[in-house]
PDB file of C-alpha atoms in Angstrom:
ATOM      1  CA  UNK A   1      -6.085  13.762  56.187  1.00 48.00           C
ATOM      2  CA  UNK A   2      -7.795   9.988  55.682  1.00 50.00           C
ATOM      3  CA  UNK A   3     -10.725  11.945  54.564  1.00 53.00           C
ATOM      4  CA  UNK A   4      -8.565  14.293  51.926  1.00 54.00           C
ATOM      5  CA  UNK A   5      -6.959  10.663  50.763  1.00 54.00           C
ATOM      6  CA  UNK A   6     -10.018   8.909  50.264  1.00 52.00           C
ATOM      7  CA  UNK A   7     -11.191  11.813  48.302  1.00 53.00           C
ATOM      8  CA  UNK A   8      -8.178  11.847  45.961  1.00 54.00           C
ATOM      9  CA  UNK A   9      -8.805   7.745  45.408  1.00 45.00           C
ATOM     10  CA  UNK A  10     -11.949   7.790  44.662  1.00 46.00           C
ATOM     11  CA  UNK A  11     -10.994  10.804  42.067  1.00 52.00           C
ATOM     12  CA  UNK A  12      -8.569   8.734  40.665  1.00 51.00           C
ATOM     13  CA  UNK A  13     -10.917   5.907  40.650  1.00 40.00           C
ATOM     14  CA  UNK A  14     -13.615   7.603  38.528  1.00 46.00           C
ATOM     15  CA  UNK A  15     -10.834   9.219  36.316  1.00 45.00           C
ATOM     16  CA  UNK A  16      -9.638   5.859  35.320  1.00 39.00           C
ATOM     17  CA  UNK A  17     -13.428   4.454  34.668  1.00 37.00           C
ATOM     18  CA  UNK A  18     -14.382   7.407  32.745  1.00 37.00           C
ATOM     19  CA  UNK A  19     -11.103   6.549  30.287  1.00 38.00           C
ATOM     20  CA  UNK A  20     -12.013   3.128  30.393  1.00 39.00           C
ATOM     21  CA  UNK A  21     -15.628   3.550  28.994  1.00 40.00           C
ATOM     22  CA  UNK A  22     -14.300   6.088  26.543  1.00 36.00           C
ATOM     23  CA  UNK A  23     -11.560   3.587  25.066  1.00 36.00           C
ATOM     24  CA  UNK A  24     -14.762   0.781  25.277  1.00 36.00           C
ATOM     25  CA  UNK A  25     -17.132   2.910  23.206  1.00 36.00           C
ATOM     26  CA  UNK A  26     -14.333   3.757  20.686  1.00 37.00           C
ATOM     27  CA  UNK A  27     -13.495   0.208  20.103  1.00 38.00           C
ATOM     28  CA  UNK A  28     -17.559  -1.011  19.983  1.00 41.00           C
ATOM     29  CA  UNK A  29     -17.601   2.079  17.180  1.00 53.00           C
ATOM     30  CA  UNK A  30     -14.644   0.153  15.054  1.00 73.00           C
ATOM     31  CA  UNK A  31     -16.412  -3.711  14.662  1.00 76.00           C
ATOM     32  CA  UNK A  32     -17.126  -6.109  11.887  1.00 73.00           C
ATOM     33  CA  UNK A  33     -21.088  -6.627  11.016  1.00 66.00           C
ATOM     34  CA  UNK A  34     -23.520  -5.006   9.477  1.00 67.00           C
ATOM     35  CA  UNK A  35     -26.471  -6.401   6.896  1.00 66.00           C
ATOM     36  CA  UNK A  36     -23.451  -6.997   4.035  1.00 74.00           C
ATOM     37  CA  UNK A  37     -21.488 -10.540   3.702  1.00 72.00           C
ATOM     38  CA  UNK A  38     -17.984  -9.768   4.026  1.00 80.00           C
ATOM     39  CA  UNK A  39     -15.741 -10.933   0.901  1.00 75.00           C
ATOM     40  CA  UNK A  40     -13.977 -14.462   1.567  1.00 69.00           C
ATOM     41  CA  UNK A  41     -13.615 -14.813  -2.403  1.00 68.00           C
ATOM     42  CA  UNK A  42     -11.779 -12.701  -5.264  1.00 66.00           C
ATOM     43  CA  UNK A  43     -13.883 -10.490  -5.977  1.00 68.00           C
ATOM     44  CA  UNK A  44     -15.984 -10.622 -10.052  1.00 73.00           C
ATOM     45  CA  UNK A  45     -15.767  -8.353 -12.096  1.00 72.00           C
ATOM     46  CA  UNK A  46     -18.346  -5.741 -13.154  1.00 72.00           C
ATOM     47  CA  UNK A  47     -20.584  -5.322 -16.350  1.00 67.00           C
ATOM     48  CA  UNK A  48     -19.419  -3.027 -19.051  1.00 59.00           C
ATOM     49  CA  UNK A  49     -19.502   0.018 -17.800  1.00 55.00           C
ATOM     50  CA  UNK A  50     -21.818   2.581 -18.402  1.00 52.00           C
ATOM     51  CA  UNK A  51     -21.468   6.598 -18.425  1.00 51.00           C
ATOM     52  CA  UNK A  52     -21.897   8.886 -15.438  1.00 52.00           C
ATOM     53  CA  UNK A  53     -22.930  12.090 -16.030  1.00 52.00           C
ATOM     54  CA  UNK A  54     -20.536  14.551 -15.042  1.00 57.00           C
ATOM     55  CA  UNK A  55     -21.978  16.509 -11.611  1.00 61.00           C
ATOM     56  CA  UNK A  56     -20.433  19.915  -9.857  1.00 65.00           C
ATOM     57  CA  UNK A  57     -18.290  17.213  -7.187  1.00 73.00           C
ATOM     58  CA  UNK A  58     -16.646  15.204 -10.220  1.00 82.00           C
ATOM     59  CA  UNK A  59     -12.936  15.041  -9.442  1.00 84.00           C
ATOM     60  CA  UNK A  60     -11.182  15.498 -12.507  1.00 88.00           C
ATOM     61  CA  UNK A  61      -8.783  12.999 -14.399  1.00 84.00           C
ATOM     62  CA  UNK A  62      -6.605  12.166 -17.437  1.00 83.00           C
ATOM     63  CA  UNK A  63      -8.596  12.610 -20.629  1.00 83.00           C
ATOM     64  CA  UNK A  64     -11.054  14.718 -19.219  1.00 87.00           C
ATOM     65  CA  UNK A  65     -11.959  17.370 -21.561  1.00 91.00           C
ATOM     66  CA  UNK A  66     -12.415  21.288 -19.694  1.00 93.00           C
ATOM     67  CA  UNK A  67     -13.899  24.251 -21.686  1.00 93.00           C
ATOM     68  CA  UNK A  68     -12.322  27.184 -19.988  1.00 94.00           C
ATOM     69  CA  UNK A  69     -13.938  30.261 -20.533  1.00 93.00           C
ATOM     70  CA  UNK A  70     -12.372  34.080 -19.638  1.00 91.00           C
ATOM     71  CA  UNK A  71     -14.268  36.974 -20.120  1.00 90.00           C
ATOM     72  CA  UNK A  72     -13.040  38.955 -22.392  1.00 85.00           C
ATOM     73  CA  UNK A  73     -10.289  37.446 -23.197  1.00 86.00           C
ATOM     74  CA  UNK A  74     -10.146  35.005 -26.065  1.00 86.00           C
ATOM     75  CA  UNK A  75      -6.543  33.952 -26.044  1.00 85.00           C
ATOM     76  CA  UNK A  76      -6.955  31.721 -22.944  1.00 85.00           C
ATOM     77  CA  UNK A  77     -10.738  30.318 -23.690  1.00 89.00           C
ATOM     78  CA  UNK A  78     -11.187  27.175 -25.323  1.00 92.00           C
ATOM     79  CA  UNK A  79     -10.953  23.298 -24.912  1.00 94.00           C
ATOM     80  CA  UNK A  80      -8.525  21.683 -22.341  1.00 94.00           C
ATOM     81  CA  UNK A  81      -7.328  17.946 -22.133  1.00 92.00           C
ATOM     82  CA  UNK A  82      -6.099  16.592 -19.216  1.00 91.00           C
ATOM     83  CA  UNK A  83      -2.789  15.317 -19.578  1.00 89.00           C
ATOM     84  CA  UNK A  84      -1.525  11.232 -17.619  1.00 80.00           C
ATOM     85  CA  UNK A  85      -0.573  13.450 -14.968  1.00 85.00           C
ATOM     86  CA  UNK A  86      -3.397  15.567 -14.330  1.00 88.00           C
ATOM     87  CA  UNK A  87      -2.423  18.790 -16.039  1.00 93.00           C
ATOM     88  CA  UNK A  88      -3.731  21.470 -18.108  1.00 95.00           C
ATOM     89  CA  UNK A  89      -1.643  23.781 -20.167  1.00 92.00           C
ATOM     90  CA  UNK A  90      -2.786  27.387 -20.818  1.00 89.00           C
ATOM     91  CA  UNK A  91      -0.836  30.417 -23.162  1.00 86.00           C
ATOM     92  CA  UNK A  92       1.495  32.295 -21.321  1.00 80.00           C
ATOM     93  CA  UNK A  93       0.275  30.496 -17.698  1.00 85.00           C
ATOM     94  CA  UNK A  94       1.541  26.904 -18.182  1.00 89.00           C
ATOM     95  CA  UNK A  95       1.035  24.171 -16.629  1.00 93.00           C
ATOM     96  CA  UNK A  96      -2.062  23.927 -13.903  1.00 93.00           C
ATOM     97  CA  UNK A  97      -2.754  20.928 -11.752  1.00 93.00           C
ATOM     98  CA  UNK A  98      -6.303  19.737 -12.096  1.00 93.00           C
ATOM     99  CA  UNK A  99      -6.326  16.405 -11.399  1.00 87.00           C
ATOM    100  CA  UNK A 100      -9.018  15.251  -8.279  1.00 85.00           C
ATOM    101  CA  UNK A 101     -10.240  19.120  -8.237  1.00 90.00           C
ATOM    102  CA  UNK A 102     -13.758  20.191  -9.252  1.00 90.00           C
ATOM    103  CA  UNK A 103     -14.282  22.196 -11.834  1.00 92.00           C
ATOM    104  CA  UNK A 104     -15.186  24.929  -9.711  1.00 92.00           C
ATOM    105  CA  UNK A 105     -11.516  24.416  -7.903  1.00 93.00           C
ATOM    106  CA  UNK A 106      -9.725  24.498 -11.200  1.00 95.00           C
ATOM    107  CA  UNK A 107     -11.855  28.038 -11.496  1.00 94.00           C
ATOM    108  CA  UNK A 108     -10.461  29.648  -8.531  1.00 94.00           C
ATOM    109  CA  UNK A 109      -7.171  28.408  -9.458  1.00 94.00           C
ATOM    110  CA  UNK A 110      -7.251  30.067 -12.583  1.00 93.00           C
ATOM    111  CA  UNK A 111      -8.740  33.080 -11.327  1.00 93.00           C
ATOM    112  CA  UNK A 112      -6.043  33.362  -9.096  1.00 92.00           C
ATOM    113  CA  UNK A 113      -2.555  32.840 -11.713  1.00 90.00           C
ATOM    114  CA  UNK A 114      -4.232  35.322 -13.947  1.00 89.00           C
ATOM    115  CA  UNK A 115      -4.625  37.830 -11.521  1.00 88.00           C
ATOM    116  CA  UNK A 116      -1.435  37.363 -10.158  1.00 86.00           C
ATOM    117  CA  UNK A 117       0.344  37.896 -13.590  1.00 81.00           C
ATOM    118  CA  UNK A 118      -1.837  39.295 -16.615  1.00 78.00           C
ATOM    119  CA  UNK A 119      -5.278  40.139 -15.499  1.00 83.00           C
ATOM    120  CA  UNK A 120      -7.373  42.472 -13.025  1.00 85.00           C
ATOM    121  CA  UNK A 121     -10.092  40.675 -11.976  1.00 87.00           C
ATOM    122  CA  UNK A 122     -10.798  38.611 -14.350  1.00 89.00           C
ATOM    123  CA  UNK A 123     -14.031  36.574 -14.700  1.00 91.00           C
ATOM    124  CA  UNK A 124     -13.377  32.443 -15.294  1.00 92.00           C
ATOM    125  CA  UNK A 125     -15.413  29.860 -15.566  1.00 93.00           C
ATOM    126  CA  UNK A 126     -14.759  25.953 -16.108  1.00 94.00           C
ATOM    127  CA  UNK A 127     -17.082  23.514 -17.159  1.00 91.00           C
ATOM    128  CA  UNK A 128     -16.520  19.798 -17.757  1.00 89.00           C
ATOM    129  CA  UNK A 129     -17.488  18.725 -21.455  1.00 87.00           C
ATOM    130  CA  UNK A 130     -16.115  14.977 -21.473  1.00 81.00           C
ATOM    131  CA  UNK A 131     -15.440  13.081 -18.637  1.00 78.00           C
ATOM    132  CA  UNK A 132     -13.056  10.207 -20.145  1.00 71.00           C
ATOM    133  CA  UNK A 133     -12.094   8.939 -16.766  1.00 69.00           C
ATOM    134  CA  UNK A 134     -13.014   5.534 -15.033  1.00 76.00           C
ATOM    135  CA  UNK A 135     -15.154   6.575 -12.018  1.00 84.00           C
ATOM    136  CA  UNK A 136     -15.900   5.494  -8.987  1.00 90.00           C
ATOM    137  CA  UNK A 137     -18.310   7.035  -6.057  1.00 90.00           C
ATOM    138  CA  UNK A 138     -16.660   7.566  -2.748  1.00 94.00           C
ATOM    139  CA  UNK A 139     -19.660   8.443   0.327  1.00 90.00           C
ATOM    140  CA  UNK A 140     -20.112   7.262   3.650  1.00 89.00           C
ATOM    141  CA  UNK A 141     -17.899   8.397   6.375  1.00 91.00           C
ATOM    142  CA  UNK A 142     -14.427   9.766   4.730  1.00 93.00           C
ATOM    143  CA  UNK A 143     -13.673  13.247   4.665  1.00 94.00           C
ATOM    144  CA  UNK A 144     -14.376  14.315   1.182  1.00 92.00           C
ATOM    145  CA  UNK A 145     -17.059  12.356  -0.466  1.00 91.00           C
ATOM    146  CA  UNK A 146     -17.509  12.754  -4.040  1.00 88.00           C
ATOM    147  CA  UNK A 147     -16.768  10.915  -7.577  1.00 86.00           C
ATOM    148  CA  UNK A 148     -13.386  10.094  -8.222  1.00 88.00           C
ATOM    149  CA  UNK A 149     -11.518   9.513 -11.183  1.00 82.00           C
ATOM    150  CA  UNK A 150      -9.268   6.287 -10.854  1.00 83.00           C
ATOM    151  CA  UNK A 151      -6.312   4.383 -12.851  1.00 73.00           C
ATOM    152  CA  UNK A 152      -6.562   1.210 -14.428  1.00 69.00           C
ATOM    153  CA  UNK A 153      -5.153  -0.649 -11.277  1.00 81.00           C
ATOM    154  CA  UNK A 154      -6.632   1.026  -8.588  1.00 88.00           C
ATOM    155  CA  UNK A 155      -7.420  -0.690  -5.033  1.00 94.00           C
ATOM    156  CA  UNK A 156      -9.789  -0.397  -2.182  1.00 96.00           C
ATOM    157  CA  UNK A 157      -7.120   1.391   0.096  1.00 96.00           C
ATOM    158  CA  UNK A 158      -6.012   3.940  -2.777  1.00 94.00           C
ATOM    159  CA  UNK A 159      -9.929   4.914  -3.526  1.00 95.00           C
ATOM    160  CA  UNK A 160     -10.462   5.640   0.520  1.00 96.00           C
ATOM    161  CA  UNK A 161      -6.883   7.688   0.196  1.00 95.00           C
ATOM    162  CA  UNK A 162      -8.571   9.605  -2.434  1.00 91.00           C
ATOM    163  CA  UNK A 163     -11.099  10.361  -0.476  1.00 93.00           C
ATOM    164  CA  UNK A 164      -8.661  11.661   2.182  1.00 93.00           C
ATOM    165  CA  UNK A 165      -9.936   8.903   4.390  1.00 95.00           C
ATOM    166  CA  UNK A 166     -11.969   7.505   6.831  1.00 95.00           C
ATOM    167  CA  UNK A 167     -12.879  10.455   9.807  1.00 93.00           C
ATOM    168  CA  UNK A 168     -12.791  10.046  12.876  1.00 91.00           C
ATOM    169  CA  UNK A 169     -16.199   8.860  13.858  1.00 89.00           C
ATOM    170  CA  UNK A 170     -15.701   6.093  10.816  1.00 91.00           C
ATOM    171  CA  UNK A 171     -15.521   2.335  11.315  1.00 91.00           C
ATOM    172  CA  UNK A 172     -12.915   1.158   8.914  1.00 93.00           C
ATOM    173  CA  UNK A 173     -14.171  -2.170   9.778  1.00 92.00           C
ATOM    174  CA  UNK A 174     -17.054  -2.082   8.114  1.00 90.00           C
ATOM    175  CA  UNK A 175     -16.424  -0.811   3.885  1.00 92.00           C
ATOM    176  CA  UNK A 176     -19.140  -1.947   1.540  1.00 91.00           C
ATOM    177  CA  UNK A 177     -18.299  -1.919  -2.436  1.00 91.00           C
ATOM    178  CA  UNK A 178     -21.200  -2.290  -4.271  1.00 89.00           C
ATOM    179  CA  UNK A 179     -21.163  -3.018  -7.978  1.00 87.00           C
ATOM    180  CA  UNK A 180     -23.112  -4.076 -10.728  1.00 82.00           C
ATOM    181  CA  UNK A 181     -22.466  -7.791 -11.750  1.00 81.00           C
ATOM    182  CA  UNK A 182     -24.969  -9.528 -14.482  1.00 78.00           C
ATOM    183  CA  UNK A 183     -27.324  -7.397 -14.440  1.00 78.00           C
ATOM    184  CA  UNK A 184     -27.505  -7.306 -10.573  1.00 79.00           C
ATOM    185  CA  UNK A 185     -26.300  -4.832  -8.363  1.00 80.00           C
ATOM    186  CA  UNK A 186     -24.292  -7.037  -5.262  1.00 83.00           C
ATOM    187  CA  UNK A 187     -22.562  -6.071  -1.967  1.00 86.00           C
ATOM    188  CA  UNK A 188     -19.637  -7.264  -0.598  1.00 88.00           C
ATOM    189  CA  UNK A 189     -18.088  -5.516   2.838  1.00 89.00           C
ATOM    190  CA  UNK A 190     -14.004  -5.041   3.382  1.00 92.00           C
ATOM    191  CA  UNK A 191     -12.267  -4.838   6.433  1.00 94.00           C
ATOM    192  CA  UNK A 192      -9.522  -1.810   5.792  1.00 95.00           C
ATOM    193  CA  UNK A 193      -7.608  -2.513   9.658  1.00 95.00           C
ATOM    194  CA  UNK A 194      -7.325  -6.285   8.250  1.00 94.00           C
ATOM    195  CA  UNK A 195      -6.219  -5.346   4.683  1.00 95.00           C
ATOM    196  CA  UNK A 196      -3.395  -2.990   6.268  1.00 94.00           C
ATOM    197  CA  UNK A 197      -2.320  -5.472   8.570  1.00 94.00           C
ATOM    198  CA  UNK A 198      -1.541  -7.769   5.651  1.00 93.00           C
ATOM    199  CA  UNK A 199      -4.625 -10.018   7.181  1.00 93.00           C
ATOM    200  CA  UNK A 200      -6.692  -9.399   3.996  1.00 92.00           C
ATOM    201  CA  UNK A 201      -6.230  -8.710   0.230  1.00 92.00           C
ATOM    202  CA  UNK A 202      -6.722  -5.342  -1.347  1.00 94.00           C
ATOM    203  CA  UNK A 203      -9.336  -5.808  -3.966  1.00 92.00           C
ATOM    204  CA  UNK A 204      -9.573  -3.485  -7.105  1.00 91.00           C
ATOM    205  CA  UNK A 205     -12.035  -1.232  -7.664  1.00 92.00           C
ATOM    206  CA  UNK A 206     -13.281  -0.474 -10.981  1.00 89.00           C
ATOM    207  CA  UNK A 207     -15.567   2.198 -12.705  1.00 84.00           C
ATOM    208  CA  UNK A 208     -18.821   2.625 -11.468  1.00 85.00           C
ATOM    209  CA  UNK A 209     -18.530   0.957  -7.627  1.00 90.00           C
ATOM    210  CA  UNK A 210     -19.960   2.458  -5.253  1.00 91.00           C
ATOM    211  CA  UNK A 211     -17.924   2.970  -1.866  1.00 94.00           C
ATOM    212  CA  UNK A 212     -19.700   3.684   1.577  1.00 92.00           C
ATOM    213  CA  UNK A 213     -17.374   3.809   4.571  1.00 92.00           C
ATOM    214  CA  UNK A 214     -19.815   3.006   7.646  1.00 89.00           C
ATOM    215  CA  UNK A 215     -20.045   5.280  10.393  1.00 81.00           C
ATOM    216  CA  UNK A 216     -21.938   7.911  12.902  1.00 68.00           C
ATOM    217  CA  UNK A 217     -21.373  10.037   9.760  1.00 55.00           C
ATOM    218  CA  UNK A 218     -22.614   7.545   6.987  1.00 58.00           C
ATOM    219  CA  UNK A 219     -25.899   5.907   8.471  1.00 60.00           C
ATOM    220  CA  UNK A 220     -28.153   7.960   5.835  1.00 62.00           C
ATOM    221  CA  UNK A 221     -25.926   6.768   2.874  1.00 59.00           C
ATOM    222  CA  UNK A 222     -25.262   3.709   3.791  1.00 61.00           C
ATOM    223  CA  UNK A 223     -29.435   2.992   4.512  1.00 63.00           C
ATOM    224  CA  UNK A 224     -29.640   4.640   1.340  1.00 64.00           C
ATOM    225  CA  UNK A 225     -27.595   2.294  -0.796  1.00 61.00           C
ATOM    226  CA  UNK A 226     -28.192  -1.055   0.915  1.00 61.00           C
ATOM    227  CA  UNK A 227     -32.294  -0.072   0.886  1.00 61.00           C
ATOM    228  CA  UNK A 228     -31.911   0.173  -3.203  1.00 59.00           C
ATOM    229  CA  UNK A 229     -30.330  -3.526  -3.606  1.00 56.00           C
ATOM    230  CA  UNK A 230     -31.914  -6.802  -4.164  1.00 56.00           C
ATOM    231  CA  UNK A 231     -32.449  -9.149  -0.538  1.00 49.00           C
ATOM    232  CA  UNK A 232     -30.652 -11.679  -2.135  1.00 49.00           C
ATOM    233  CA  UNK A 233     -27.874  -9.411  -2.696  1.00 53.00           C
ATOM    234  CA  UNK A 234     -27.472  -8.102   0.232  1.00 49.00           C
ATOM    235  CA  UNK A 235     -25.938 -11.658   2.368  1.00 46.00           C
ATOM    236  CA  UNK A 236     -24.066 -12.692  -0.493  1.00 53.00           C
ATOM    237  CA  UNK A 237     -20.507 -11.293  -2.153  1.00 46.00           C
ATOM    238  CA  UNK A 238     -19.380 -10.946  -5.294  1.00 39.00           C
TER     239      UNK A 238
END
């Protein structure tokens, strides 16, 4: 009996230090650090900005411009605006949600309401002819990296969200922005737990940052990024 007790302790012993250096190497995963200053200032503003070219994981906006094409079928090719609230309108189909799909998504889409009401298997394609949108790059460690079209007034917290946020093996402690700023391109790191908290302001983002989440997931990115900026820039915010 002592010896079936003892067993059972030191069972429960090594269960509870097993948790315990589980719940320590998740915490050590979500720390502040890194080779980037964190912001203690507003951040500037960026230059001007410049064009991106449109590329197959754009996330469509308002004002994009989409040239739909149906084989075939000439009554539902041609140009496509996208409305302020991120719709299309096509004859006889209506109104299609585009906004933050691909162009490939808003394909299938289509593909699939034709089907469905006027067409047997019918052939679509979608290309992106003007991107109007302000942009911003989402990469790093959040679940669906990619270029995002923003709003006028959009934060740090809202671009992650767009993102569908951080993953699991992501370290919202440790956000870089980086962005172009007289000619220069700087680096400033956010702390997302403290901004949630209330601890921290939300900064805005604007078109053309660069956002890299760090993480198991984002080392390669992140290396990338901080590799292609100046040394000076790299200990210094905005």
């Amino acid at each position: 009996m002592r010896t079936s007790g003892t067993n059972q302790v030191w069972r429960r012993l090594s269960a509870w230090v097993v948790m315990a250096g589980v719940a320590m190497a998740l915490s050590g995963c979500a720390t502040r650090g890194g080779p980037v200053a964190y912001a203690t200032d507003p951040l500037a503003k960026p230059d001007i900005p410049t064009d991106i070219a449109p590329s197959n994981d754009y996330h469509l906006g308002p004002a994009d411009v989409l040239n739909v094409s149906v084989y075939g079928v000439s009554e539902f090719s041609g140009d496509y605006t996208v409305d302020s609230v991120g719709r299309i309108k096509l004859p006889l189909v209506g109104d299609v949600a585009v906004q933050g799909q691909t162009s490939d998504q808003v394909a299938t889409v289509l593909t699939q309401k034709l089907q469905a009401t006027y067409l047997r298997d019918p052939k679509v394609q979608v290309v992106l002819k003007t991107a109007q949108s302000q942009r911003i790059t989402v990469d790093g460690s959040v679940a669906q990296p990619g270029l995002y079209a923003i709003g006028a007034d959009t934060t740090l917290i809202q671009a992650i969200a767009t993102a569908k946020g951080v993953t699991d093996d992501g370290n919202p402690r440790r956000v870089v922005i980086f962005r172009k700023i007289a000619g220069v391109r700087q680096a400033a790191a956010f702390d997302l737990t403290d901004i949630r908290r209330g601890k921290a302001p939300d900064p805005q983002v604007y078109s053309n940052d660069i956002i890299v989440v760090d993480g198991n997931g984002a080392s390669k990115a992140f290396k990338n990024v901080v590799q292609a900026l100046p040394i000076a820039a790299l200990f210094r915010p905005f």
